[in-house]
mmCIF file of C-alpha atoms in Angstrom:
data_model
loop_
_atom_site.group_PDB
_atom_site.id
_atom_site.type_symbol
_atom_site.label_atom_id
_atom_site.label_comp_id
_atom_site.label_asym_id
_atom_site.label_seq_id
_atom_site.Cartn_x
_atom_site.Cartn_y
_atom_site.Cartn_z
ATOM 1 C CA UNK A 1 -1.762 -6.079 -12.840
ATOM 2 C CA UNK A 2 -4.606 -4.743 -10.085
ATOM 3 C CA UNK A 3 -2.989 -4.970 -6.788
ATOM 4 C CA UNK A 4 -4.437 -7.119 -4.454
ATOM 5 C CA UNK A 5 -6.849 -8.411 -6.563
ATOM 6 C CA UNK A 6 -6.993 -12.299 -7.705
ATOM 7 C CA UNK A 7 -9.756 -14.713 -8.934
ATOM 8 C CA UNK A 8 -10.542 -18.281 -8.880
ATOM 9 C CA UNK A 9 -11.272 -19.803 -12.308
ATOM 10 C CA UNK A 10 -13.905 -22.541 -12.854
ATOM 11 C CA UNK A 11 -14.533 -24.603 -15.463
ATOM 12 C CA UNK A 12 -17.981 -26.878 -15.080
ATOM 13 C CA UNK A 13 -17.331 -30.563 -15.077
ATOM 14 C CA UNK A 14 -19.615 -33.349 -14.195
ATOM 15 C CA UNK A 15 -19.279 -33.152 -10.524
ATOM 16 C CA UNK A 16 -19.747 -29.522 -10.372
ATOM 17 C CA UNK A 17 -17.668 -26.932 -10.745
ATOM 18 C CA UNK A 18 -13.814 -26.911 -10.138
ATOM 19 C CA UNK A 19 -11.995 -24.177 -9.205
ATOM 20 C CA UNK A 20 -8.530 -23.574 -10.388
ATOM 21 C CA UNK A 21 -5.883 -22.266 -8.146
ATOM 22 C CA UNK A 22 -6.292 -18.038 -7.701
ATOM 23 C CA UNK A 23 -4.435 -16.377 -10.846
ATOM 24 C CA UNK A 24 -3.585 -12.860 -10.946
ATOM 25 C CA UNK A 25 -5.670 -10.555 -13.119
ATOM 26 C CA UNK A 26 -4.866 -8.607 -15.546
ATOM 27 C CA UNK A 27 -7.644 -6.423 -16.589
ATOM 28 C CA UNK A 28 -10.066 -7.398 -13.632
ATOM 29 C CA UNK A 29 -11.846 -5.057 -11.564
ATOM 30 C CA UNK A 30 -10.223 -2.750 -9.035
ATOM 31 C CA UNK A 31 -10.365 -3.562 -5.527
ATOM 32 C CA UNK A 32 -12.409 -0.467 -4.717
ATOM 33 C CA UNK A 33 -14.850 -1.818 -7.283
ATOM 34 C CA UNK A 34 -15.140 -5.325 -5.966
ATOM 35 C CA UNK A 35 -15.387 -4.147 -2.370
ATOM 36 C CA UNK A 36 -18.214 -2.354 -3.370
ATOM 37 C CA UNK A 37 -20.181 -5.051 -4.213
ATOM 38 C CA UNK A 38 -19.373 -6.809 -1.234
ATOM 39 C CA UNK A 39 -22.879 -7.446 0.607
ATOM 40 C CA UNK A 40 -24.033 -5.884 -2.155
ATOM 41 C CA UNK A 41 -24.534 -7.503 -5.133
ATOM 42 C CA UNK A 42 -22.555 -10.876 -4.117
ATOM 43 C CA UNK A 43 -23.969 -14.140 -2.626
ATOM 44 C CA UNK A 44 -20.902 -13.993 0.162
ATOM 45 C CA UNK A 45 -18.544 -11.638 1.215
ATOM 46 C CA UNK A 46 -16.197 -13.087 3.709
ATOM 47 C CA UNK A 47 -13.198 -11.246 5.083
ATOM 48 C CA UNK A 48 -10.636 -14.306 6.221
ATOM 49 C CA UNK A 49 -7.777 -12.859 8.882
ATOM 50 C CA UNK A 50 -4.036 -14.038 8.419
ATOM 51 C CA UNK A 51 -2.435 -15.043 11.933
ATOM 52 C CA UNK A 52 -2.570 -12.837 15.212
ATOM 53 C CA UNK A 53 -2.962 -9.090 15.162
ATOM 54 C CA UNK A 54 0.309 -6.966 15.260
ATOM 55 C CA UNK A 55 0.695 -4.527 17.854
ATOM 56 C CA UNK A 56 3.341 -1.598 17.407
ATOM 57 C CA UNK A 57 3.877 1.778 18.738
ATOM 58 C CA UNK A 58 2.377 4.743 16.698
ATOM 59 C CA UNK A 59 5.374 7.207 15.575
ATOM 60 C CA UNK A 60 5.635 10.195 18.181
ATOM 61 C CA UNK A 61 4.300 13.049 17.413
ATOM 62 C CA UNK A 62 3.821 16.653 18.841
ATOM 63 C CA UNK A 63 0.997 17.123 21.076
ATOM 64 C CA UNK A 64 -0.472 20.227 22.493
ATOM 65 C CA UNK A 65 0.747 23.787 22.262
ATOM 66 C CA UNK A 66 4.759 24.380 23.375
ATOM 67 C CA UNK A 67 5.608 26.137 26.215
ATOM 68 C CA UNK A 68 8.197 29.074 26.442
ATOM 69 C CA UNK A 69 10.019 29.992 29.821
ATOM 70 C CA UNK A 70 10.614 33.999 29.264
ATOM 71 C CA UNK A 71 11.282 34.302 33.197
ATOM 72 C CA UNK A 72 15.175 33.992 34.536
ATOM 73 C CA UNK A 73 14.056 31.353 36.661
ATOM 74 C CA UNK A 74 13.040 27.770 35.953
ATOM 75 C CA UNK A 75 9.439 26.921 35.780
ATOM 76 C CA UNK A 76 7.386 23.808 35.568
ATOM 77 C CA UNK A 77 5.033 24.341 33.142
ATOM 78 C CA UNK A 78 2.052 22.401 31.805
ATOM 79 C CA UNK A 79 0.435 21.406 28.294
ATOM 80 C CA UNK A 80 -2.771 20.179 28.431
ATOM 81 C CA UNK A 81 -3.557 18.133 25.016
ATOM 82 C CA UNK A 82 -5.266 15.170 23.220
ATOM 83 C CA UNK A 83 -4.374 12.987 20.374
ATOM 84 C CA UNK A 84 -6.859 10.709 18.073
ATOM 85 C CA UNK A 85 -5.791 7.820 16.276
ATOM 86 C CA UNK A 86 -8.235 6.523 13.503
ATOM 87 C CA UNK A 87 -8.183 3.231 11.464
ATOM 88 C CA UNK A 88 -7.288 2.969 7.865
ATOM 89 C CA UNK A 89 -5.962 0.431 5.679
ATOM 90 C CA UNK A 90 -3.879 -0.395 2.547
ATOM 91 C CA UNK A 91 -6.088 0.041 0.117
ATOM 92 C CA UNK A 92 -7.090 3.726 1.158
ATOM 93 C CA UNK A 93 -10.603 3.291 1.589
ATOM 94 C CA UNK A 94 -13.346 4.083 3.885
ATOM 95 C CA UNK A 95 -14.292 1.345 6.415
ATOM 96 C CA UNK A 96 -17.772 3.167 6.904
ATOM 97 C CA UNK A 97 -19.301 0.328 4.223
ATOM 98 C CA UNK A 98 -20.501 -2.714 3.775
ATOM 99 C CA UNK A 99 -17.457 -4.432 3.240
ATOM 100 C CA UNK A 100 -16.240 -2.755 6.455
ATOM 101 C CA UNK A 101 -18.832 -4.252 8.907
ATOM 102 C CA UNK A 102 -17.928 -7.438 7.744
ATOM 103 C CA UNK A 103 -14.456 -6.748 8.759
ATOM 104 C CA UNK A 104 -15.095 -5.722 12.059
ATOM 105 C CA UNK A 105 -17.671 -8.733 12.564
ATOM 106 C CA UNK A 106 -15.229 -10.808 11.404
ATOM 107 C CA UNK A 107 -12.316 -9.627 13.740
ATOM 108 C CA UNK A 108 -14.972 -9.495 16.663
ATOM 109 C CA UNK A 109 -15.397 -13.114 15.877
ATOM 110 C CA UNK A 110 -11.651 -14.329 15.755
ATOM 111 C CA UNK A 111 -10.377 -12.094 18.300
ATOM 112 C CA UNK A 112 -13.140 -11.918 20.992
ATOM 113 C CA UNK A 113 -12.924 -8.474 21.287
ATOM 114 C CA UNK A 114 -14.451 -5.198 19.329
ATOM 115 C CA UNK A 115 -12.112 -3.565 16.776
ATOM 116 C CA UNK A 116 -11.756 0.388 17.722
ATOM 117 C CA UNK A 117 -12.541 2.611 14.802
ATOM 118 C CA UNK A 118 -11.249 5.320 16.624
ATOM 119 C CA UNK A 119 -9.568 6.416 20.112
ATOM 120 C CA UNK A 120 -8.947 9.742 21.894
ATOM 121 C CA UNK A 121 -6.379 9.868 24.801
ATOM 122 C CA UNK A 122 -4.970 12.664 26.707
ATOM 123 C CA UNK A 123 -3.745 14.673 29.772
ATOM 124 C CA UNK A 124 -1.667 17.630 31.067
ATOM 125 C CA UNK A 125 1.603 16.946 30.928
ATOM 126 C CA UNK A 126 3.786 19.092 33.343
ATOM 127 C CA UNK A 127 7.040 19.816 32.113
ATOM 128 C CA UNK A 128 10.360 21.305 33.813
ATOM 129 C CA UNK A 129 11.763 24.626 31.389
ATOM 130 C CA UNK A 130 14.718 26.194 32.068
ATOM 131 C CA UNK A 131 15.094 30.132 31.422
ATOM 132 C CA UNK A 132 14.802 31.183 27.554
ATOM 133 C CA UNK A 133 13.893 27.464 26.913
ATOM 134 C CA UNK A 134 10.767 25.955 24.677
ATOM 135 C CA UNK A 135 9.162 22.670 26.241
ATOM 136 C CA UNK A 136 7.032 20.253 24.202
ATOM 137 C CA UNK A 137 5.089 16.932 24.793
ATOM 138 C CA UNK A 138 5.411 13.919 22.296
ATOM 139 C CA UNK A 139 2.645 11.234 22.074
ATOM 140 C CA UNK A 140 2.528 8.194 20.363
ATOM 141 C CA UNK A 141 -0.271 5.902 21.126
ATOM 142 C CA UNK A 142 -0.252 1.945 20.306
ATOM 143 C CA UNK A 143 -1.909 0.744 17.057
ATOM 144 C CA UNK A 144 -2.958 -3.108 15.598
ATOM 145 C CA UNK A 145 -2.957 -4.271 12.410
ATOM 146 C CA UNK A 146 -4.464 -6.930 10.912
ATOM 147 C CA UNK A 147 -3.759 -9.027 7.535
ATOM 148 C CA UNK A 148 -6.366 -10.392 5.482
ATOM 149 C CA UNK A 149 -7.920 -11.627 2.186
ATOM 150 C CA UNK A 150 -11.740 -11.142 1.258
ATOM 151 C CA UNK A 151 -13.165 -13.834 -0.932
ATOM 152 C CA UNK A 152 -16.176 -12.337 -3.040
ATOM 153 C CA UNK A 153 -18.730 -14.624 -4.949
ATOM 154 C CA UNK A 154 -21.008 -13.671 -7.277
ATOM 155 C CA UNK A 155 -23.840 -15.541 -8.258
ATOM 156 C CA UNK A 156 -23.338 -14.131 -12.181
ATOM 157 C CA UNK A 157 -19.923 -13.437 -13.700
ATOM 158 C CA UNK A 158 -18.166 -10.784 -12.518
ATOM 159 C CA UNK A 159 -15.832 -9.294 -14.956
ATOM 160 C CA UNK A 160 -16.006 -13.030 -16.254
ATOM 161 C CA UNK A 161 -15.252 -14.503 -12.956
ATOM 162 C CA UNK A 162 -17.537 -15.765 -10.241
ATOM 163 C CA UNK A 163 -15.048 -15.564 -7.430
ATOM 164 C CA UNK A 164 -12.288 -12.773 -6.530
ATOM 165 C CA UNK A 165 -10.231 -12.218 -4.139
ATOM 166 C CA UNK A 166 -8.776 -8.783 -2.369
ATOM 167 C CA UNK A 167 -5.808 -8.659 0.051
ATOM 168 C CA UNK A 168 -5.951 -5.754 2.706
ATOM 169 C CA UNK A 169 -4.229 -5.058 5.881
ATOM 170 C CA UNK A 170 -5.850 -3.118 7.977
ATOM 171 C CA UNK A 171 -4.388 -0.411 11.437
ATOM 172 C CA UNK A 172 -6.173 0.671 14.650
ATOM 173 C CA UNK A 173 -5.937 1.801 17.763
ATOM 174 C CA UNK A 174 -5.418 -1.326 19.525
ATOM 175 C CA UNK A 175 -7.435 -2.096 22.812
ATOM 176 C CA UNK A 176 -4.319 -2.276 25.243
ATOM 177 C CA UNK A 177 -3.432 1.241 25.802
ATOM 178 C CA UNK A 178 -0.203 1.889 26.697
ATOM 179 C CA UNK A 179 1.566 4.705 24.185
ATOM 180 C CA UNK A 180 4.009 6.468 25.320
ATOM 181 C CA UNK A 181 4.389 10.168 26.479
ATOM 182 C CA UNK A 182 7.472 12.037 26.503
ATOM 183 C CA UNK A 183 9.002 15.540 26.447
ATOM 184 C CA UNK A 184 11.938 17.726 25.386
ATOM 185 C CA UNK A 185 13.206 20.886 26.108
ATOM 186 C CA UNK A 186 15.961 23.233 23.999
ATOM 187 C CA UNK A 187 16.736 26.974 23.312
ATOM 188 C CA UNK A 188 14.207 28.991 22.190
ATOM 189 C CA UNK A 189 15.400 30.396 18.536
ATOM 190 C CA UNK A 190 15.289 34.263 18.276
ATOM 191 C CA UNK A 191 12.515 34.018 16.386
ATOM 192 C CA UNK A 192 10.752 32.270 19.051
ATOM 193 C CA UNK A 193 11.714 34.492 21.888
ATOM 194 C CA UNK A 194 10.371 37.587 19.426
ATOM 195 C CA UNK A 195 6.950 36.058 18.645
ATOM 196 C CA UNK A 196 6.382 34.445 22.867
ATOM 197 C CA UNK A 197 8.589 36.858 24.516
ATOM 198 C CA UNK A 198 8.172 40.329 23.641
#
């Protein structure tokens, strides 16, 4: 069973053509391949969103270079850094396609406001060490996602349907910044001291 993937069957009848309710296929066509042929080589390709975009707090990670205090004093120290976040989705592919740009029409559309491929933030970050201690800065910056279906249609059979259907979700870096910075200090290990304080 493809995940993600599901297609409307039709049957012709006298008033045109009625389509059965979606059925999960077997031995269709990936998603990858279907997407592919969305804008190009189907008469449609509409991406239909699922509710409001959810917003959520990227995982913290470590930004910038650490700092070691070698002196017998305490020192306030600074790391300068930056941190990109990137879009990507569930199905692993690249949004740098046709089936893409009718995403981000799409969410322009519903939302009012320009889905963000990509976003850079940073600053310097000053940071209070102790003596013999290591400081680092944590960022994590706030994301979207967005839940889905695209509804192909071909105007010939497709893997002996004319209409599929692909589920994706898909995570950005949401317009409201707001991620949140924070620090730590501990111990330098021995190792550390040898290698930033010798």
């Amino acid at each position: 069973m493809r995940h993600g993937v599901t297609t409307a069957l039709g049957s012709a009848v006298a008033i045109g053509l009625l389509l059965v309710p979606p059925a999960q296929a077997d031995d269709g066509p990936t998603a990858r391949e279907l997407l592919e042929k969305c804008d190009n080589g189907t008469d449609s390709c509409v991406f239909h969103p699922k509710g409001e975009p959810e917003y959520f707090q990227n995982t913290s990670e470590q930004v910038g270079n650490p700092v070691f205090n070698c002196t017998d004093l305490p020192q306030t120290m600074s790391v300068s850094w930056s941190d990109t976040t990137a879009e990507s989705n569930s199905l692993g592919l690249s949004m740098a396609t046709s089936f893409g740009e009718v995403f981000k029409v799409t969410f322009k559309a519903t939302y009012g406001h320009e889905w963000r491929e990509e976003h850079t933030e940073g600053q310097t970050t000053f940071i209070e060490v102790k003596p013999g201690e290591v400081g680092r800065v944590y960022h994590g910056a706030m994301m979207q996602k967005v839940k889905g279906t695209y509804e192909l249609h071909f105007q010939d059979k497709f893997h002996d349907h004319y209409i599929w259907y692909v589920d994706m979700d898909a995570t950005g870096p949401a317009d409201e910044q707001g991620g949140t910075v924070t620090q730590s200090t501990q111990p330098m290990t021995d190792e550390e001291r040898e290698a930033n304080c010798g």
